[in-house]
Amino acid sequence: MFDLTGMTALVTGASGGIGSAIAQALAAQGARLAVSGSNADKLNAFRDSLGGDHVALPCNLGDAAAGDALVPSAVEALGQLDILVNNAGVTRDNLIMRMKDEEWMDVIRINLEANFRLARAAAKPMMKARFGRIISITSVVGATGNPGQANYAASKAGVTGMTKALA
């Protein structure tokens, strides 16, 4: 267990299972959070359940402009950004011969492109502060593949490669 008192974190996909567990763990260790997700009602209820002085920043990461505004909104709300947890993700499973272009693009846009955009935006204030952590949540499917998940596997493999390059 770490003492994160005085630290701030933005957690994407915070209203889902993995994201909410990450946010709860960070809050329990004293971090002040900006939680983000696409369902505003669910996100606000989750934020309220955390107690404390956390903020909810609903965001559709499939919209590039909305995604680009998320990190600056978190910095404004929190005063600084110490930790970015890139957790948000979607699946649009289908066999490759039936997969529509939009199913491919939705997954790549949200799982990979938004991850890149958020990391790029977070790197600026973190470099200025000379401190920061960017954590990318991926999946074993990015290394192993999975029938019907070519788009998801490609996006998660891309996140792994990008994160290694950033490190």
PDB file of C-alpha atoms in Angstrom:
ATOM      1  CA  MET A   1       0.000   0.000   0.000  1.00  0.00           C
ATOM      2  CA  PHE A   2       1.285   3.436  -0.923  1.00  0.00           C
ATOM      3  CA  ASP A   3       0.502   6.809   0.581  1.00  0.00           C
ATOM      4  CA  LEU A   4      -0.820   8.896  -2.305  1.00  0.00           C
ATOM      5  CA  THR A   5      -2.008  11.783  -0.133  1.00  0.00           C
ATOM      6  CA  GLY A   6      -1.659  15.018  -2.079  1.00  0.00           C
ATOM      7  CA  MET A   7      -1.453  13.214  -5.404  1.00  0.00           C
ATOM      8  CA  THR A   8      -4.027  13.394  -8.178  1.00  0.00           C
ATOM      9  CA  ALA A   9      -5.144  10.869 -10.753  1.00  0.00           C
ATOM     10  CA  LEU A  10      -7.362  10.696 -13.818  1.00  0.00           C
ATOM     11  CA  VAL A  11      -8.918   7.269 -14.334  1.00  0.00           C
ATOM     12  CA  THR A  12     -10.726   6.603 -17.616  1.00  0.00           C
ATOM     13  CA  GLY A  13     -13.388   3.920 -17.819  1.00  0.00           C
ATOM     14  CA  ALA A  14     -13.924   4.475 -14.101  1.00  0.00           C
ATOM     15  CA  SER A  15     -17.577   3.440 -14.098  1.00  0.00           C
ATOM     16  CA  GLY A  16     -16.711  -0.067 -15.344  1.00  0.00           C
ATOM     17  CA  GLY A  17     -15.412  -3.038 -13.380  1.00  0.00           C
ATOM     18  CA  ILE A  18     -11.628  -2.681 -13.714  1.00  0.00           C
ATOM     19  CA  GLY A  19     -11.708   1.125 -13.765  1.00  0.00           C
ATOM     20  CA  SER A  20     -13.854   1.382 -10.659  1.00  0.00           C
ATOM     21  CA  ALA A  21     -11.560  -1.032  -8.789  1.00  0.00           C
ATOM     22  CA  ILE A  22      -8.523   1.037  -9.796  1.00  0.00           C
ATOM     23  CA  ALA A  23     -10.235   4.276  -8.760  1.00  0.00           C
ATOM     24  CA  GLN A  24     -11.297   2.788  -5.414  1.00  0.00           C
ATOM     25  CA  ALA A  25      -7.740   1.608  -4.722  1.00  0.00           C
ATOM     26  CA  LEU A  26      -6.243   5.003  -5.582  1.00  0.00           C
ATOM     27  CA  ALA A  27      -8.823   6.830  -3.452  1.00  0.00           C
ATOM     28  CA  ALA A  28      -8.217   4.442  -0.532  1.00  0.00           C
ATOM     29  CA  GLN A  29      -4.525   5.339  -0.735  1.00  0.00           C
ATOM     30  CA  GLY A  30      -5.325   9.051  -0.480  1.00  0.00           C
ATOM     31  CA  ALA A  31      -5.283  10.248  -4.099  1.00  0.00           C
ATOM     32  CA  ARG A  32      -7.757  12.875  -5.252  1.00  0.00           C
ATOM     33  CA  LEU A  33      -9.430  11.621  -8.421  1.00  0.00           C
ATOM     34  CA  ALA A  34     -10.971  12.765 -11.633  1.00  0.00           C
ATOM     35  CA  VAL A  35     -13.032   9.792 -12.769  1.00  0.00           C
ATOM     36  CA  SER A  36     -14.149   9.570 -16.365  1.00  0.00           C
ATOM     37  CA  GLY A  37     -16.560   7.416 -18.325  1.00  0.00           C
ATOM     38  CA  SER A  38     -19.186   7.728 -21.020  1.00  0.00           C
ATOM     39  CA  ASN A  39     -22.277   7.198 -18.816  1.00  0.00           C
ATOM     40  CA  ALA A  40     -22.668  10.424 -16.795  1.00  0.00           C
ATOM     41  CA  ASP A  41     -25.323   9.089 -14.390  1.00  0.00           C
ATOM     42  CA  LYS A  42     -23.370   5.939 -13.563  1.00  0.00           C
ATOM     43  CA  LEU A  43     -20.149   7.952 -13.277  1.00  0.00           C
ATOM     44  CA  ASN A  44     -21.659  10.529 -10.895  1.00  0.00           C
ATOM     45  CA  ALA A  45     -23.118   7.772  -8.714  1.00  0.00           C
ATOM     46  CA  PHE A  46     -19.727   6.066  -8.605  1.00  0.00           C
ATOM     47  CA  ARG A  47     -17.964   9.334  -7.719  1.00  0.00           C
ATOM     48  CA  ASP A  48     -20.464   9.888  -4.905  1.00  0.00           C
ATOM     49  CA  SER A  49     -19.829   6.366  -3.593  1.00  0.00           C
ATOM     50  CA  LEU A  50     -16.115   7.150  -3.249  1.00  0.00           C
ATOM     51  CA  GLY A  51     -16.754   9.957  -0.773  1.00  0.00           C
ATOM     52  CA  GLY A  52     -14.136  12.673  -0.566  1.00  0.00           C
ATOM     53  CA  ASP A  53     -13.433  15.526  -2.923  1.00  0.00           C
ATOM     54  CA  HIS A  54     -13.335  13.697  -6.248  1.00  0.00           C
ATOM     55  CA  VAL A  55     -14.660  14.972  -9.572  1.00  0.00           C
ATOM     56  CA  ALA A  56     -16.564  13.253 -12.351  1.00  0.00           C
ATOM     57  CA  LEU A  57     -15.662  14.175 -15.926  1.00  0.00           C
ATOM     58  CA  PRO A  58     -17.998  12.380 -18.333  1.00  0.00           C
ATOM     59  CA  CYS A  59     -16.356  11.897 -21.713  1.00  0.00           C
ATOM     60  CA  ASN A  60     -16.973   9.975 -24.913  1.00  0.00           C
ATOM     61  CA  LEU A  61     -13.446   8.975 -25.918  1.00  0.00           C
ATOM     62  CA  GLY A  62     -14.742   8.065 -29.373  1.00  0.00           C
ATOM     63  CA  ASP A  63     -14.978  11.820 -29.985  1.00  0.00           C
ATOM     64  CA  ALA A  64     -11.419  13.120 -30.534  1.00  0.00           C
ATOM     65  CA  ALA A  65     -12.259  16.689 -29.474  1.00  0.00           C
ATOM     66  CA  ALA A  66     -13.888  15.498 -26.248  1.00  0.00           C
ATOM     67  CA  GLY A  67     -10.907  13.247 -25.542  1.00  0.00           C
ATOM     68  CA  ASP A  68      -8.467  16.082 -26.206  1.00  0.00           C
ATOM     69  CA  ALA A  69     -10.306  18.242 -23.651  1.00  0.00           C
ATOM     70  CA  LEU A  70     -10.264  15.578 -20.909  1.00  0.00           C
ATOM     71  CA  VAL A  71      -6.720  16.008 -19.557  1.00  0.00           C
ATOM     72  CA  PRO A  72      -6.917  19.825 -19.496  1.00  0.00           C
ATOM     73  CA  SER A  73     -10.288  19.516 -17.701  1.00  0.00           C
ATOM     74  CA  ALA A  74      -8.746  17.166 -15.146  1.00  0.00           C
ATOM     75  CA  VAL A  75      -5.782  19.497 -14.575  1.00  0.00           C
ATOM     76  CA  GLU A  76      -8.175  22.419 -14.135  1.00  0.00           C
ATOM     77  CA  ALA A  77     -10.387  20.490 -11.697  1.00  0.00           C
ATOM     78  CA  LEU A  78      -7.554  18.913  -9.706  1.00  0.00           C
ATOM     79  CA  GLY A  79      -4.914  21.643  -9.964  1.00  0.00           C
ATOM     80  CA  GLN A  80      -2.325  19.146 -11.243  1.00  0.00           C
ATOM     81  CA  LEU A  81      -2.174  15.673 -12.745  1.00  0.00           C
ATOM     82  CA  ASP A  82       0.227  13.148 -11.230  1.00  0.00           C
ATOM     83  CA  ILE A  83      -1.221   9.880 -12.548  1.00  0.00           C
ATOM     84  CA  LEU A  84      -3.125   9.009 -15.721  1.00  0.00           C
ATOM     85  CA  VAL A  85      -4.728   5.577 -15.816  1.00  0.00           C
ATOM     86  CA  ASN A  86      -5.679   4.837 -19.424  1.00  0.00           C
ATOM     87  CA  ASN A  87      -8.235   2.128 -18.745  1.00  0.00           C
ATOM     88  CA  ALA A  88     -11.243   2.883 -20.966  1.00  0.00           C
ATOM     89  CA  GLY A  89     -11.957   0.328 -23.646  1.00  0.00           C
ATOM     90  CA  VAL A  90     -14.685  -1.211 -25.747  1.00  0.00           C
ATOM     91  CA  THR A  91     -15.289  -4.401 -27.688  1.00  0.00           C
ATOM     92  CA  ARG A  92     -17.152  -4.809 -30.966  1.00  0.00           C
ATOM     93  CA  ASP A  93     -16.618  -8.522 -31.480  1.00  0.00           C
ATOM     94  CA  ASN A  94     -17.211 -10.109 -34.851  1.00  0.00           C
ATOM     95  CA  LEU A  95     -15.490 -12.570 -37.137  1.00  0.00           C
ATOM     96  CA  ILE A  96     -13.144 -10.772 -39.525  1.00  0.00           C
ATOM     97  CA  MET A  97     -15.176 -11.629 -42.638  1.00  0.00           C
ATOM     98  CA  ARG A  98     -18.272 -10.072 -41.015  1.00  0.00           C
ATOM     99  CA  MET A  99     -16.584  -7.180 -39.234  1.00  0.00           C
ATOM    100  CA  LYS A 100     -17.785  -3.813 -40.440  1.00  0.00           C
ATOM    101  CA  ASP A 101     -15.358  -0.925 -40.868  1.00  0.00           C
ATOM    102  CA  GLU A 102     -17.143   0.954 -38.080  1.00  0.00           C
ATOM    103  CA  GLU A 103     -16.689  -1.970 -35.660  1.00  0.00           C
ATOM    104  CA  TRP A 104     -12.964  -1.932 -36.422  1.00  0.00           C
ATOM    105  CA  MET A 105     -12.657   1.858 -36.161  1.00  0.00           C
ATOM    106  CA  ASP A 106     -14.702   2.215 -32.943  1.00  0.00           C
ATOM    107  CA  VAL A 107     -12.375  -0.152 -31.112  1.00  0.00           C
ATOM    108  CA  ILE A 108      -9.177   1.351 -32.534  1.00  0.00           C
ATOM    109  CA  ARG A 109     -10.433   4.905 -31.892  1.00  0.00           C
ATOM    110  CA  ILE A 110     -11.368   4.312 -28.242  1.00  0.00           C
ATOM    111  CA  ASN A 111      -8.858   1.673 -27.149  1.00  0.00           C
ATOM    112  CA  LEU A 112      -5.746   2.889 -28.977  1.00  0.00           C
ATOM    113  CA  GLU A 113      -6.133   6.383 -30.403  1.00  0.00           C
ATOM    114  CA  ALA A 114      -7.713   7.847 -27.242  1.00  0.00           C
ATOM    115  CA  ASN A 115      -4.971   6.208 -25.175  1.00  0.00           C
ATOM    116  CA  PHE A 116      -2.380   7.977 -27.355  1.00  0.00           C
ATOM    117  CA  ARG A 117      -4.172  11.331 -27.201  1.00  0.00           C
ATOM    118  CA  LEU A 118      -4.536  11.210 -23.415  1.00  0.00           C
ATOM    119  CA  ALA A 119      -0.908  10.150 -22.881  1.00  0.00           C
ATOM    120  CA  ARG A 120       0.282  12.937 -25.173  1.00  0.00           C
ATOM    121  CA  ALA A 121      -1.823  15.516 -23.336  1.00  0.00           C
ATOM    122  CA  ALA A 122      -0.767  14.258 -19.887  1.00  0.00           C
ATOM    123  CA  ALA A 123       2.929  14.206 -20.791  1.00  0.00           C
ATOM    124  CA  LYS A 124       3.023  18.000 -21.085  1.00  0.00           C
ATOM    125  CA  PRO A 125       1.992  18.932 -17.518  1.00  0.00           C
ATOM    126  CA  MET A 126       3.862  15.934 -16.122  1.00  0.00           C
ATOM    127  CA  MET A 127       7.097  16.976 -17.830  1.00  0.00           C
ATOM    128  CA  LYS A 128       6.626  20.539 -16.604  1.00  0.00           C
ATOM    129  CA  ALA A 129       6.118  19.233 -13.049  1.00  0.00           C
ATOM    130  CA  ARG A 130       9.045  16.834 -13.523  1.00  0.00           C
ATOM    131  CA  PHE A 131       6.859  14.038 -12.186  1.00  0.00           C
ATOM    132  CA  GLY A 132       4.092  11.829 -13.495  1.00  0.00           C
ATOM    133  CA  ARG A 133       2.931   8.308 -14.114  1.00  0.00           C
ATOM    134  CA  ILE A 134       1.010   7.051 -17.148  1.00  0.00           C
ATOM    135  CA  ILE A 135      -0.499   3.608 -16.665  1.00  0.00           C
ATOM    136  CA  SER A 136      -2.030   1.798 -19.624  1.00  0.00           C
ATOM    137  CA  ILE A 137      -4.430  -1.084 -19.028  1.00  0.00           C
ATOM    138  CA  THR A 138      -4.232  -3.681 -21.769  1.00  0.00           C
ATOM    139  CA  SER A 139      -5.125  -7.342 -22.208  1.00  0.00           C
ATOM    140  CA  VAL A 140      -3.442 -10.677 -22.718  1.00  0.00           C
ATOM    141  CA  VAL A 141      -5.511 -10.824 -25.916  1.00  0.00           C
ATOM    142  CA  GLY A 142      -3.084  -8.270 -27.366  1.00  0.00           C
ATOM    143  CA  ALA A 143      -0.378 -10.955 -27.219  1.00  0.00           C
ATOM    144  CA  THR A 144      -2.422 -14.108 -27.805  1.00  0.00           C
ATOM    145  CA  GLY A 145      -5.249 -13.018 -30.087  1.00  0.00           C
ATOM    146  CA  ASN A 146      -8.799 -14.289 -29.702  1.00  0.00           C
ATOM    147  CA  PRO A 147     -11.329 -15.505 -32.287  1.00  0.00           C
ATOM    148  CA  GLY A 148     -13.773 -12.748 -33.202  1.00  0.00           C
ATOM    149  CA  GLN A 149     -11.622 -10.042 -31.625  1.00  0.00           C
ATOM    150  CA  ALA A 150      -9.178  -8.989 -34.337  1.00  0.00           C
ATOM    151  CA  ASN A 151      -9.978  -5.329 -33.664  1.00  0.00           C
ATOM    152  CA  TYR A 152      -9.672  -5.650 -29.874  1.00  0.00           C
ATOM    153  CA  ALA A 153      -6.462  -7.712 -30.069  1.00  0.00           C
ATOM    154  CA  ALA A 154      -4.921  -5.209 -32.494  1.00  0.00           C
ATOM    155  CA  SER A 155      -5.850  -2.263 -30.275  1.00  0.00           C
ATOM    156  CA  LYS A 156      -4.433  -3.858 -27.124  1.00  0.00           C
ATOM    157  CA  ALA A 157      -1.238  -4.965 -28.878  1.00  0.00           C
ATOM    158  CA  GLY A 158      -0.882  -1.380 -30.079  1.00  0.00           C
ATOM    159  CA  VAL A 159      -1.324  -0.055 -26.538  1.00  0.00           C
ATOM    160  CA  THR A 160       1.385  -2.422 -25.288  1.00  0.00           C
ATOM    161  CA  GLY A 161       3.825  -1.318 -27.991  1.00  0.00           C
ATOM    162  CA  MET A 162       3.046   2.356 -27.511  1.00  0.00           C
ATOM    163  CA  THR A 163       3.459   2.109 -23.742  1.00  0.00           C
ATOM    164  CA  LYS A 164       6.836   0.400 -24.109  1.00  0.00           C
ATOM    165  CA  ALA A 165       7.930   3.167 -26.484  1.00  0.00           C
ATOM    166  CA  LEU A 166       6.779   5.866 -24.052  1.00  0.00           C
ATOM    167  CA  ALA A 167       8.607   4.190 -21.166  1.00  0.00           C
TER     168      ALA A 167
END
